[in-house]
Amino acid sequence: MKVEIVHKVTSDGIQLAGAYIKADKGLPKEAISAVIFLHGDGGNFYSPLYLSLGEALAKNGITFLSANRRGHDIISHGARGGLPRGYAFESVSEAPIDYEAWISLLKDRGHHSVAIGGHSGGAVRAIYSQAVGDFPEGKAVVAVSPGEYNHNLLRELHRDDFTFAFEHAMSEVSSGRPDTLLKPGVPWGSTWTAKAFIDCFNPDNRYQVSVHAKTIDVPVLFTFGELETELGGDQELPACGLAMRTIEKGNFDSLKKLSLKVVKGANHSYSGREKELARATLEFVKAVH
């Protein structure tokens, strides 16, 4: 596996890094030649899961770019001389800027037909970015284990815990403390600023995956792990199960471009099921023309 560490500065001055895994052989010109894949919330481009996925695709003719988004790690550097960044401060609305930067890098290397992808929160950003950005180079979307950002449904899932967290975040913002760091434990364990938490899970459902997916004009693959979506299971991630069930029931039958795959025995990290994830991704991307 040939891995090149690459860097790109976004149009608003954020320095991003990634791993460019070049394909061993080329595909026909009309095929997708590369995948841009953004990590999950608080993660980074060098996760073993993403590198193993990249290796599998590269061996089969598809270049893979495992890329940082501005929300890499919980807290990180922002633009030179600017405020801190990282997942705690990130807004999904900024994701199209990150994808634009990485698409530019791939175009400079001869890739003009790409798939936009990501894992977990990166998958949410892939769906949102292609929906609102409508990148002409984006010929498909690979969404691995996104959560469903629906305020009322998350409130039903997590009840008082979510209600308290959201109201506390609202109180901090209204008191002039939008950058207060919160660790509410729901909808999953992470850290947000009060402002970011309200933005992410806003009652207007501005980032709802199942809604944005319907507006995308290119093929979309949703992949979930069986264990992360198992109701009451010890590895359940409720937001992901909510996304899968919403998509299953969401009247997507008329959208033949949308595919749903559940990987048996897989948790949110696809531990021990990396090959199955790679196989599903490869079959989907290669079928797009």
Coordinates of N, CA, C and O in Angstrom, one line a residue, residues 47-208:
S47 N -7.2 6.7 11.2 CA -7.9 5.5 11.9 C -7.6 4.3 11.1 O -7.7 4.3 9.9
P48 N -7.2 3.2 11.8 CA -7.0 1.9 11.1 C -8.2 1.5 10.2 O -7.9 0.9 9.1
L49 N -9.4 1.7 10.6 CA -10.5 1.4 9.8 C -10.5 2.0 8.4 O -10.7 1.4 7.4
Y50 N -10.2 3.3 8.4 CA -10.2 4.0 7.1 C -9.0 3.6 6.2 O -9.2 3.5 5.0
L51 N -7.9 3.4 6.9 CA -6.7 3.0 6.1 C -6.9 1.6 5.5 O -6.5 1.3 4.4
S52 N -7.5 0.7 6.2 CA -7.8 -0.6 5.7 C -8.8 -0.6 4.6 O -8.7 -1.3 3.6
L53 N -9.8 0.3 4.7 CA -10.8 0.5 3.6 C -10.1 1.0 2.4 O -10.3 0.6 1.3
G54 N -9.2 2.0 2.6 CA -8.5 2.6 1.5 C -7.6 1.6 0.8 O -7.5 1.5 -0.4
E55 N -6.9 0.7 1.6 CA -6.1 -0.3 1.0 C -6.9 -1.3 0.1 O -6.4 -1.6 -1.0
A56 N -8.0 -1.7 0.6 CA -8.9 -2.6 -0.2 C -9.3 -2.0 -1.5 O -9.3 -2.6 -2.5
L57 N -9.7 -0.7 -1.4 CA -10.2 -0.1 -2.7 C -9.1 0.2 -3.6 O -9.2 0.0 -4.8
A58 N -7.9 0.6 -3.1 CA -6.8 0.9 -4.0 C -6.3 -0.4 -4.7 O -5.9 -0.3 -5.9
K59 N -6.4 -1.5 -4.1 CA -6.0 -2.8 -4.7 C -7.0 -3.1 -5.9 O -6.6 -3.9 -6.7
N60 N -8.1 -2.5 -5.9 CA -9.1 -2.8 -6.9 C -9.4 -1.6 -7.8 O -10.5 -1.5 -8.4
G61 N -8.4 -0.7 -7.9 CA -8.4 0.3 -8.9 C -9.0 1.7 -8.5 O -9.2 2.5 -9.4
I62 N -9.4 1.8 -7.2 CA -10.0 3.1 -6.8 C -9.1 3.8 -5.8 O -8.8 3.3 -4.7
T63 N -8.6 5.0 -6.1 CA -7.8 5.7 -5.2 C -8.7 6.2 -4.0 O -9.9 6.5 -4.2
F64 N -8.1 6.2 -2.9 CA -8.8 6.5 -1.6 C -8.1 7.7 -0.9 O -6.9 7.6 -0.7
L65 N -8.9 8.7 -0.6 CA -8.3 9.8 0.2 C -9.0 9.8 1.6 O -10.2 10.2 1.7
S66 N -8.3 9.3 2.6 CA -8.8 9.4 4.0 C -8.5 10.8 4.5 O -7.3 11.1 4.7
A67 N -9.5 11.6 4.7 CA -9.2 13.0 4.9 C -9.7 13.6 6.2 O -10.8 13.2 6.7
N68 N -9.0 14.5 6.8 CA -9.5 15.2 7.9 C -10.5 16.2 7.5 O -10.4 16.8 6.4
R69 N -11.5 16.4 8.3 CA -12.4 17.5 8.2 C -12.0 18.5 9.3 O -11.1 18.2 10.2
R70 N -12.5 19.7 9.3 CA -12.1 20.7 10.3 C -12.4 20.3 11.7 O -11.8 20.7 12.7
G71 N -13.4 19.3 11.8 CA -13.7 18.8 13.1 C -12.9 17.6 13.5 O -13.4 16.7 14.2
H72 N -11.7 17.5 13.1 CA -10.8 16.4 13.6 C -10.4 16.6 15.0 O -10.2 17.7 15.5
D73 N -10.4 15.5 15.7 CA -10.1 15.5 17.2 C -11.2 16.3 17.9 O -12.0 16.9 17.2
I74 N -11.1 16.4 19.2 CA -12.2 17.1 19.9 C -11.8 18.6 19.8 O -12.7 19.5 19.6
I75 N -10.6 19.0 20.0 CA -10.1 20.4 19.9 C -8.8 20.4 19.1 O -7.9 19.6 19.4
S76 N -8.8 21.3 18.1 CA -7.6 21.3 17.3 C -7.3 22.8 16.9 O -8.1 23.7 17.2
H77 N -6.2 23.0 16.1 CA -5.9 24.3 15.7 C -6.9 24.7 14.5 O -7.3 23.9 13.7
G78 N -7.2 26.0 14.5 CA -8.0 26.5 13.3 C -7.1 27.2 12.4 O -5.9 26.9 12.2
A79 N -7.6 28.3 11.7 CA -6.8 29.1 10.8 C -5.7 29.8 11.6 O -5.9 30.1 12.8
R80 N -4.6 30.1 11.0 CA -3.5 30.7 11.6 C -4.0 32.0 12.3 O -4.6 32.9 11.7
G81 N -3.7 32.1 13.6 CA -4.1 33.3 14.4 C -5.6 33.4 14.7 O -6.0 34.3 15.3
G82 N -6.3 32.3 14.3 CA -7.8 32.3 14.6 C -8.1 31.5 15.8 O -7.3 31.1 16.6
L83 N -9.4 31.3 16.0 CA -10.0 30.6 17.1 C -9.7 29.1 17.0 O -9.4 28.6 15.9
P84 N -9.7 28.3 18.1 CA -9.6 26.9 18.1 C -10.7 26.2 17.3 O -11.8 26.8 17.2
R85 N -10.4 25.1 16.8 CA -11.4 24.3 16.0 C -11.5 22.9 16.6 O -11.3 22.8 17.8
G86 N -11.8 21.9 15.8 CA -12.0 20.6 16.3 C -13.5 20.3 16.4 O -14.4 21.2 16.3
Y87 N -13.9 19.0 16.7 CA -15.3 18.6 16.7 C -16.1 19.5 17.6 O -17.3 19.8 17.4
A88 N -15.6 19.8 18.8 CA -16.4 20.6 19.8 C -16.9 21.9 19.2 O -18.0 22.4 19.7
F89 N -16.2 22.5 18.2 CA -16.6 23.8 17.7 C -17.2 23.7 16.3 O -17.7 24.7 15.7
E90 N -17.3 22.5 15.8 CA -17.6 22.3 14.3 C -19.1 22.4 14.1 O -20.0 22.0 14.9
S91 N -19.5 22.9 12.9 CA -20.9 22.9 12.4 C -20.9 22.0 11.1 O -20.0 22.1 10.3
V92 N -21.9 21.2 11.0 CA -22.1 20.4 9.8 C -22.2 21.4 8.5 O -21.7 21.0 7.5
S93 N -22.7 22.6 8.7 CA -22.8 23.5 7.6 C -21.5 23.9 7.0 O -21.4 24.4 5.8
E94 N -20.4 23.6 7.7 CA -19.0 24.0 7.2 C -18.5 22.8 6.3 O -17.5 23.0 5.6
A95 N -19.1 21.7 6.4 CA -18.5 20.5 5.7 C -18.3 20.7 4.2 O -17.3 20.2 3.6
P96 N -19.3 21.3 3.5 CA -19.0 21.5 2.0 C -17.7 22.2 1.7 O -17.1 21.9 0.6
I97 N -17.3 23.1 2.6 CA -16.0 23.8 2.3 C -14.9 22.8 2.4 O -13.9 22.9 1.6
D98 N -14.9 21.9 3.3 CA -13.9 20.9 3.5 C -13.9 20.0 2.2 O -12.8 19.7 1.7
Y99 N -15.0 19.5 1.8 CA -15.1 18.7 0.6 C -14.6 19.4 -0.6 O -13.9 18.8 -1.5
E100 N -14.9 20.7 -0.8 CA -14.5 21.4 -1.9 C -12.9 21.4 -2.0 O -12.4 21.3 -3.1
A101 N -12.3 21.6 -0.8 CA -10.8 21.6 -0.8 C -10.3 20.3 -1.3 O -9.3 20.2 -2.1
W102 N -10.8 19.2 -0.8 CA -10.3 17.9 -1.1 C -10.6 17.5 -2.6 O -9.8 16.8 -3.2
I103 N -11.8 17.9 -3.0 CA -12.1 17.7 -4.5 C -11.1 18.4 -5.3 O -10.6 17.9 -6.4
S104 N -10.7 19.6 -4.9 CA -9.7 20.4 -5.7 C -8.4 19.6 -5.8 O -7.8 19.5 -6.8
L105 N -8.0 19.0 -4.6 CA -6.7 18.3 -4.7 C -6.8 17.1 -5.6 O -5.9 16.8 -6.4
L106 N -8.0 16.4 -5.6 CA -8.1 15.2 -6.4 C -8.2 15.6 -7.9 O -7.6 14.9 -8.8
K107 N -8.8 16.7 -8.2 CA -8.9 17.2 -9.6 C -7.5 17.5 -10.1 O -7.2 17.2 -11.3
D108 N -6.7 18.1 -9.2 CA -5.3 18.4 -9.6 C -4.5 17.1 -10.0 O -3.5 17.2 -10.7
R109 N -5.0 16.0 -9.4 CA -4.3 14.7 -9.7 C -5.0 13.9 -10.7 O -4.8 12.7 -10.8
G110 N -5.9 14.5 -11.4 CA -6.6 13.8 -12.6 C -7.9 13.1 -12.3 O -8.4 12.4 -13.1
H111 N -8.4 13.3 -11.1 CA -9.7 12.6 -10.7 C -10.9 13.6 -10.9 O -11.0 14.5 -10.1
H112 N -11.7 13.3 -11.9 CA -12.8 14.2 -12.1 C -14.2 13.5 -11.9 O -15.2 14.2 -11.9
S113 N -14.2 12.2 -11.5 CA -15.4 11.5 -11.1 C -15.1 10.8 -9.8 O -14.3 9.9 -9.7
V114 N -15.7 11.3 -8.7 CA -15.3 10.9 -7.3 C -16.6 10.5 -6.6 O -17.7 10.9 -6.9
A115 N -16.4 9.7 -5.5 CA -17.5 9.5 -4.6 C -17.2 10.3 -3.3 O -16.0 10.4 -2.9
I116 N -18.2 10.9 -2.8 CA -18.1 11.6 -1.5 C -18.5 10.7 -0.4 O -19.6 10.1 -0.4
G117 N -17.7 10.5 0.6 CA -18.0 9.5 1.7 C -17.6 10.0 3.0 O -17.0 11.0 3.2
G118 N -18.0 9.1 4.0 CA -17.6 9.4 5.4 C -18.2 8.3 6.3 O -19.1 7.6 5.9
H119 N -17.7 8.3 7.5 CA -18.1 7.4 8.6 C -18.7 8.2 9.7 O -18.2 9.2 10.1
S120 N -19.8 7.7 10.2 CA -20.5 8.3 11.4 C -20.8 9.8 11.1 O -21.6 10.1 10.2
G121 N -20.3 10.7 11.9 CA -20.5 12.1 11.6 C -20.0 12.6 10.3 O -20.5 13.5 9.6
G122 N -19.0 11.9 9.8 CA -18.5 12.1 8.4 C -19.5 11.7 7.4 O -19.6 12.4 6.3
A123 N -20.2 10.7 7.6 CA -21.3 10.3 6.7 C -22.4 11.3 6.7 O -23.0 11.6 5.6
V124 N -22.8 11.8 7.8 CA -23.8 12.9 7.9 C -23.3 14.1 7.0 O -24.1 14.6 6.2
R125 N -22.1 14.4 7.1 CA -21.5 15.5 6.3 C -21.4 15.2 4.8 O -21.6 16.1 4.0
A126 N -21.2 14.0 4.5 CA -21.2 13.6 3.1 C -22.6 13.8 2.5 O -22.7 14.3 1.4
I127 N -23.6 13.3 3.2 CA -25.0 13.4 2.7 C -25.3 14.9 2.6 O -25.8 15.4 1.5
Y128 N -25.1 15.7 3.6 CA -25.4 17.1 3.6 C -24.7 17.9 2.5 O -25.3 18.7 1.8
S129 N -23.4 17.6 2.4 CA -22.6 18.3 1.5 C -23.0 18.1 0.0 O -23.0 19.0 -0.8
Q130 N -23.2 16.9 -0.3 CA -23.6 16.6 -1.7 C -25.0 17.2 -2.0 O -25.3 17.6 -3.1
A131 N -25.9 17.1 -1.0 CA -27.2 17.7 -1.1 C -27.2 19.2 -1.3 O -28.0 19.7 -2.2
V132 N -26.4 19.9 -0.6 CA -26.5 21.4 -0.7 C -25.4 21.9 -1.7 O -25.6 22.9 -2.3
G133 N -24.3 21.1 -1.8 CA -23.2 21.6 -2.7 C -23.4 21.1 -4.2 O -22.9 21.7 -5.1
D134 N -24.1 19.9 -4.3 CA -24.3 19.4 -5.6 C -23.0 19.4 -6.5 O -23.0 19.9 -7.6
F135 N -21.9 18.8 -5.9 CA -20.6 18.9 -6.6 C -20.7 18.1 -7.9 O -21.1 17.0 -8.0
P136 N -20.4 18.8 -9.0 CA -20.4 18.1 -10.3 C -19.5 16.9 -10.4 O -19.7 16.0 -11.2
E137 N -18.4 16.9 -9.6 CA -17.5 15.8 -9.6 C -18.0 14.6 -8.8 O -17.5 13.5 -8.9
G138 N -18.9 14.9 -7.9 CA -19.5 13.9 -7.0 C -20.5 13.0 -7.7 O -21.6 13.4 -8.0
K139 N -20.1 11.8 -8.0 CA -21.0 10.9 -8.8 C -21.7 9.9 -7.9 O -22.5 9.1 -8.4
A140 N -21.3 9.8 -6.6 CA -22.0 8.9 -5.7 C -21.6 9.3 -4.3 O -20.7 10.1 -4.1
V141 N -22.4 8.8 -3.3 CA -22.2 9.1 -1.9 C -22.1 7.8 -1.1 O -23.0 6.9 -1.3
V142 N -21.1 7.7 -0.3 CA -20.9 6.5 0.5 C -21.1 6.9 2.0 O -20.2 7.6 2.5
A143 N -22.2 6.6 2.6 CA -22.5 7.0 4.0 C -22.5 5.8 4.9 O -23.4 5.0 4.9
V144 N -21.4 5.7 5.7 CA -21.2 4.6 6.6 C -21.6 5.0 8.0 O -21.0 5.8 8.7
S145 N -22.7 4.4 8.5 CA -23.2 4.6 9.9 C -23.4 6.0 10.3 O -23.0 6.5 11.3
P146 N -24.2 6.8 9.5 CA -24.6 8.1 10.0 C -25.7 8.0 11.1 O -26.4 7.0 11.2
G147 N -25.7 9.1 11.9 CA -26.8 9.2 12.8 C -27.9 10.0 12.2 O -27.7 10.8 11.3
E148 N -29.1 9.9 12.8 CA -30.3 10.7 12.3 C -30.4 11.9 13.2 O -30.7 11.7 14.4
Y149 N -30.2 13.1 12.7 CA -30.3 14.3 13.5 C -31.7 14.9 13.5 O -32.0 15.9 12.8
N150 N -32.6 14.2 14.2 CA -34.0 14.7 14.3 C -34.3 15.0 15.7 O -34.3 14.1 16.6
H151 N -34.5 16.3 16.0 CA -34.6 16.7 17.4 C -35.7 16.0 18.2 O -35.4 15.5 19.3
N152 N -36.9 15.9 17.7 CA -38.0 15.3 18.5 C -37.8 13.8 18.6 O -38.1 13.2 19.7
L153 N -37.2 13.1 17.6 CA -37.0 11.7 17.7 C -35.9 11.4 18.7 O -35.9 10.4 19.5
L154 N -34.8 12.2 18.7 CA -33.8 12.1 19.7 C -34.3 12.4 21.1 O -33.9 11.7 22.1
R155 N -35.2 13.3 21.2 CA -35.8 13.6 22.5 C -36.6 12.4 23.0 O -36.6 12.0 24.2
E156 N -37.3 11.7 22.1 CA -38.0 10.5 22.5 C -37.1 9.4 22.9 O -37.4 8.6 23.8
L157 N -35.9 9.3 22.2 CA -35.0 8.2 22.5 C -34.3 8.4 23.9 O -34.2 7.4 24.6
H158 N -33.9 9.6 24.1 CA -33.1 9.9 25.3 C -33.8 10.7 26.4 O -33.3 11.0 27.5
R159 N -35.1 11.0 26.2 CA -36.0 11.6 27.1 C -35.3 12.8 27.9 O -34.8 13.7 27.3
D160 N -35.4 12.7 29.3 CA -35.0 13.8 30.1 C -33.5 14.2 29.9 O -33.1 15.3 30.0
D161 N -32.6 13.2 29.6 CA -31.2 13.4 29.4 C -31.0 14.4 28.2 O -30.2 15.3 28.3
F162 N -31.7 14.1 27.1 CA -31.5 15.0 26.0 C -32.2 16.4 26.2 O -31.6 17.4 25.9
T163 N -33.3 16.4 26.8 CA -34.1 17.6 27.1 C -33.2 18.5 28.0 O -33.1 19.7 27.7
F164 N -32.7 17.9 29.0 CA -31.8 18.7 29.9 C -30.6 19.3 29.2 O -30.2 20.4 29.4
A165 N -29.9 18.4 28.4 CA -28.7 18.8 27.7 C -29.0 20.0 26.8 O -28.3 21.0 26.7
F166 N -30.1 19.9 26.0 CA -30.4 20.9 25.0 C -30.8 22.2 25.7 O -30.3 23.3 25.3
E167 N -31.6 22.1 26.8 CA -32.0 23.3 27.5 C -30.8 24.0 28.2 O -30.7 25.2 28.3
H168 N -29.9 23.2 28.7 CA -28.7 23.7 29.3 C -27.8 24.4 28.3 O -27.3 25.5 28.5
A169 N -27.7 23.9 27.1 CA -27.0 24.5 26.0 C -27.6 25.8 25.6 O -27.0 26.9 25.4
M170 N -28.9 25.8 25.5 CA -29.7 27.1 25.2 C -29.4 28.1 26.3 O -29.2 29.3 26.0
S171 N -29.4 27.7 27.5 CA -29.2 28.7 28.6 C -27.8 29.3 28.5 O -27.6 30.5 28.8
E172 N -26.8 28.5 28.2 CA -25.4 29.0 28.1 C -25.3 30.0 27.0 O -24.7 31.0 27.1
V173 N -25.9 29.7 25.9 CA -25.9 30.6 24.7 C -26.6 31.9 25.1 O -26.1 33.0 24.8
S174 N -27.8 31.8 25.6 CA -28.5 33.1 25.9 C -27.9 33.9 27.0 O -28.1 35.1 27.1
S175 N -27.0 33.3 27.8 CA -26.2 34.0 28.9 C -24.9 34.5 28.4 O -24.1 35.0 29.2
G176 N -24.7 34.4 27.1 CA -23.5 34.9 26.5 C -22.2 34.0 26.6 O -21.1 34.5 26.5
R177 N -22.5 32.7 26.8 CA -21.4 31.8 26.9 C -21.5 30.7 25.9 O -21.6 29.5 26.2
P178 N -21.5 31.0 24.6 CA -21.7 30.0 23.5 C -20.6 28.9 23.4 O -20.8 27.9 22.9
D179 N -19.4 29.3 23.9 CA -18.3 28.3 23.8 C -18.1 27.5 25.1 O -17.0 26.8 25.2
T180 N -19.0 27.5 26.0 CA -19.0 26.6 27.1 C -18.9 25.2 26.6 O -19.7 24.7 25.8
L181 N -18.0 24.4 27.1 CA -17.8 23.0 26.7 C -18.7 22.1 27.5 O -18.7 22.2 28.8
L182 N -19.5 21.3 26.8 CA -20.5 20.4 27.5 C -20.2 18.9 27.1 O -19.8 18.6 26.0
K183 N -20.4 18.1 28.1 CA -20.3 16.6 27.9 C -21.6 15.9 28.3 O -21.6 15.3 29.4
P184 N -22.6 16.1 27.6 CA -24.0 15.6 28.0 C -24.1 14.1 28.0 O -25.0 13.6 28.7
G185 N -23.3 13.3 27.3 CA -23.5 11.9 27.2 C -24.5 11.4 26.3 O -24.6 10.2 26.0
V186 N -25.3 12.3 25.7 CA -26.3 12.0 24.7 C -26.2 13.0 23.6 O -25.8 14.2 23.8
P187 N -26.6 12.7 22.3 CA -27.0 11.4 21.9 C -25.9 10.3 21.8 O -26.1 9.1 21.6
W188 N -24.7 10.8 22.0 CA -23.5 9.8 22.2 C -22.5 10.6 23.0 O -22.6 11.8 23.3
G189 N -21.5 9.8 23.5 CA -20.5 10.4 24.3 C -19.5 11.3 23.5 O -18.8 10.8 22.7
S190 N -19.6 12.6 23.7 CA -18.6 13.5 23.1 C -18.6 14.8 23.8 O -19.3 15.0 24.8
T191 N -17.9 15.8 23.2 CA -17.9 17.1 23.8 C -18.3 18.1 22.7 O -17.8 18.0 21.6
W192 N -19.2 19.0 23.1 CA -19.6 20.1 22.2 C -19.5 21.4 22.9 O -19.7 21.5 24.2
T193 N -19.4 22.5 22.2 CA -19.7 23.8 22.8 C -21.2 23.9 22.8 O -21.9 23.2 22.1
A194 N -21.7 24.8 23.7 CA -23.2 24.9 23.7 C -23.7 25.3 22.4 O -24.8 24.8 21.9
K195 N -23.0 26.2 21.7 CA -23.5 26.7 20.4 C -23.5 25.5 19.4 O -24.5 25.4 18.6
A196 N -22.5 24.7 19.4 CA -22.4 23.6 18.4 C -23.5 22.5 18.7 O -24.0 22.0 17.8
F197 N -23.8 22.3 20.0 CA -24.8 21.3 20.3 C -26.1 21.7 19.8 O -26.9 20.9 19.2
I198 N -26.5 23.0 20.0 CA -27.7 23.5 19.5 C -27.8 23.5 18.0 O -28.8 23.1 17.4
D199 N -26.7 23.8 17.3 CA -26.7 23.8 15.9 C -26.9 22.4 15.4 O -27.7 22.1 14.4
C200 N -26.2 21.4 16.0 CA -26.2 20.0 15.5 C -27.6 19.4 15.6 O -28.1 18.8 14.7
F201 N -28.2 19.7 16.8 CA -29.5 19.0 17.1 C -30.7 20.0 17.1 O -31.6 19.8 17.9
N202 N -30.6 21.0 16.3 CA -31.6 22.0 16.3 C -33.0 21.5 16.0 O -33.2 20.6 15.2
P203 N -34.0 22.1 16.6 CA -35.4 21.6 16.3 C -35.8 21.8 14.9 O -36.8 21.1 14.4
D204 N -35.1 22.6 14.1 CA -35.5 22.6 12.7 C -34.9 21.5 11.8 O -35.2 21.4 10.6
N205 N -34.2 20.6 12.5 CA -33.7 19.4 11.8 C -32.9 19.7 10.6 O -33.0 19.0 9.6
R206 N -32.1 20.7 10.7 CA -31.4 21.2 9.5 C -30.4 20.2 8.9 O -30.0 20.4 7.7
Y207 N -30.0 19.2 9.6 CA -29.0 18.2 9.1 C -29.6 16.8 9.1 O -28.8 15.8 9.1
Q208 N -30.9 16.7 9.0 CA -31.5 15.4 9.0 C -31.1 14.6 7.8 O -31.4 14.9 6.6

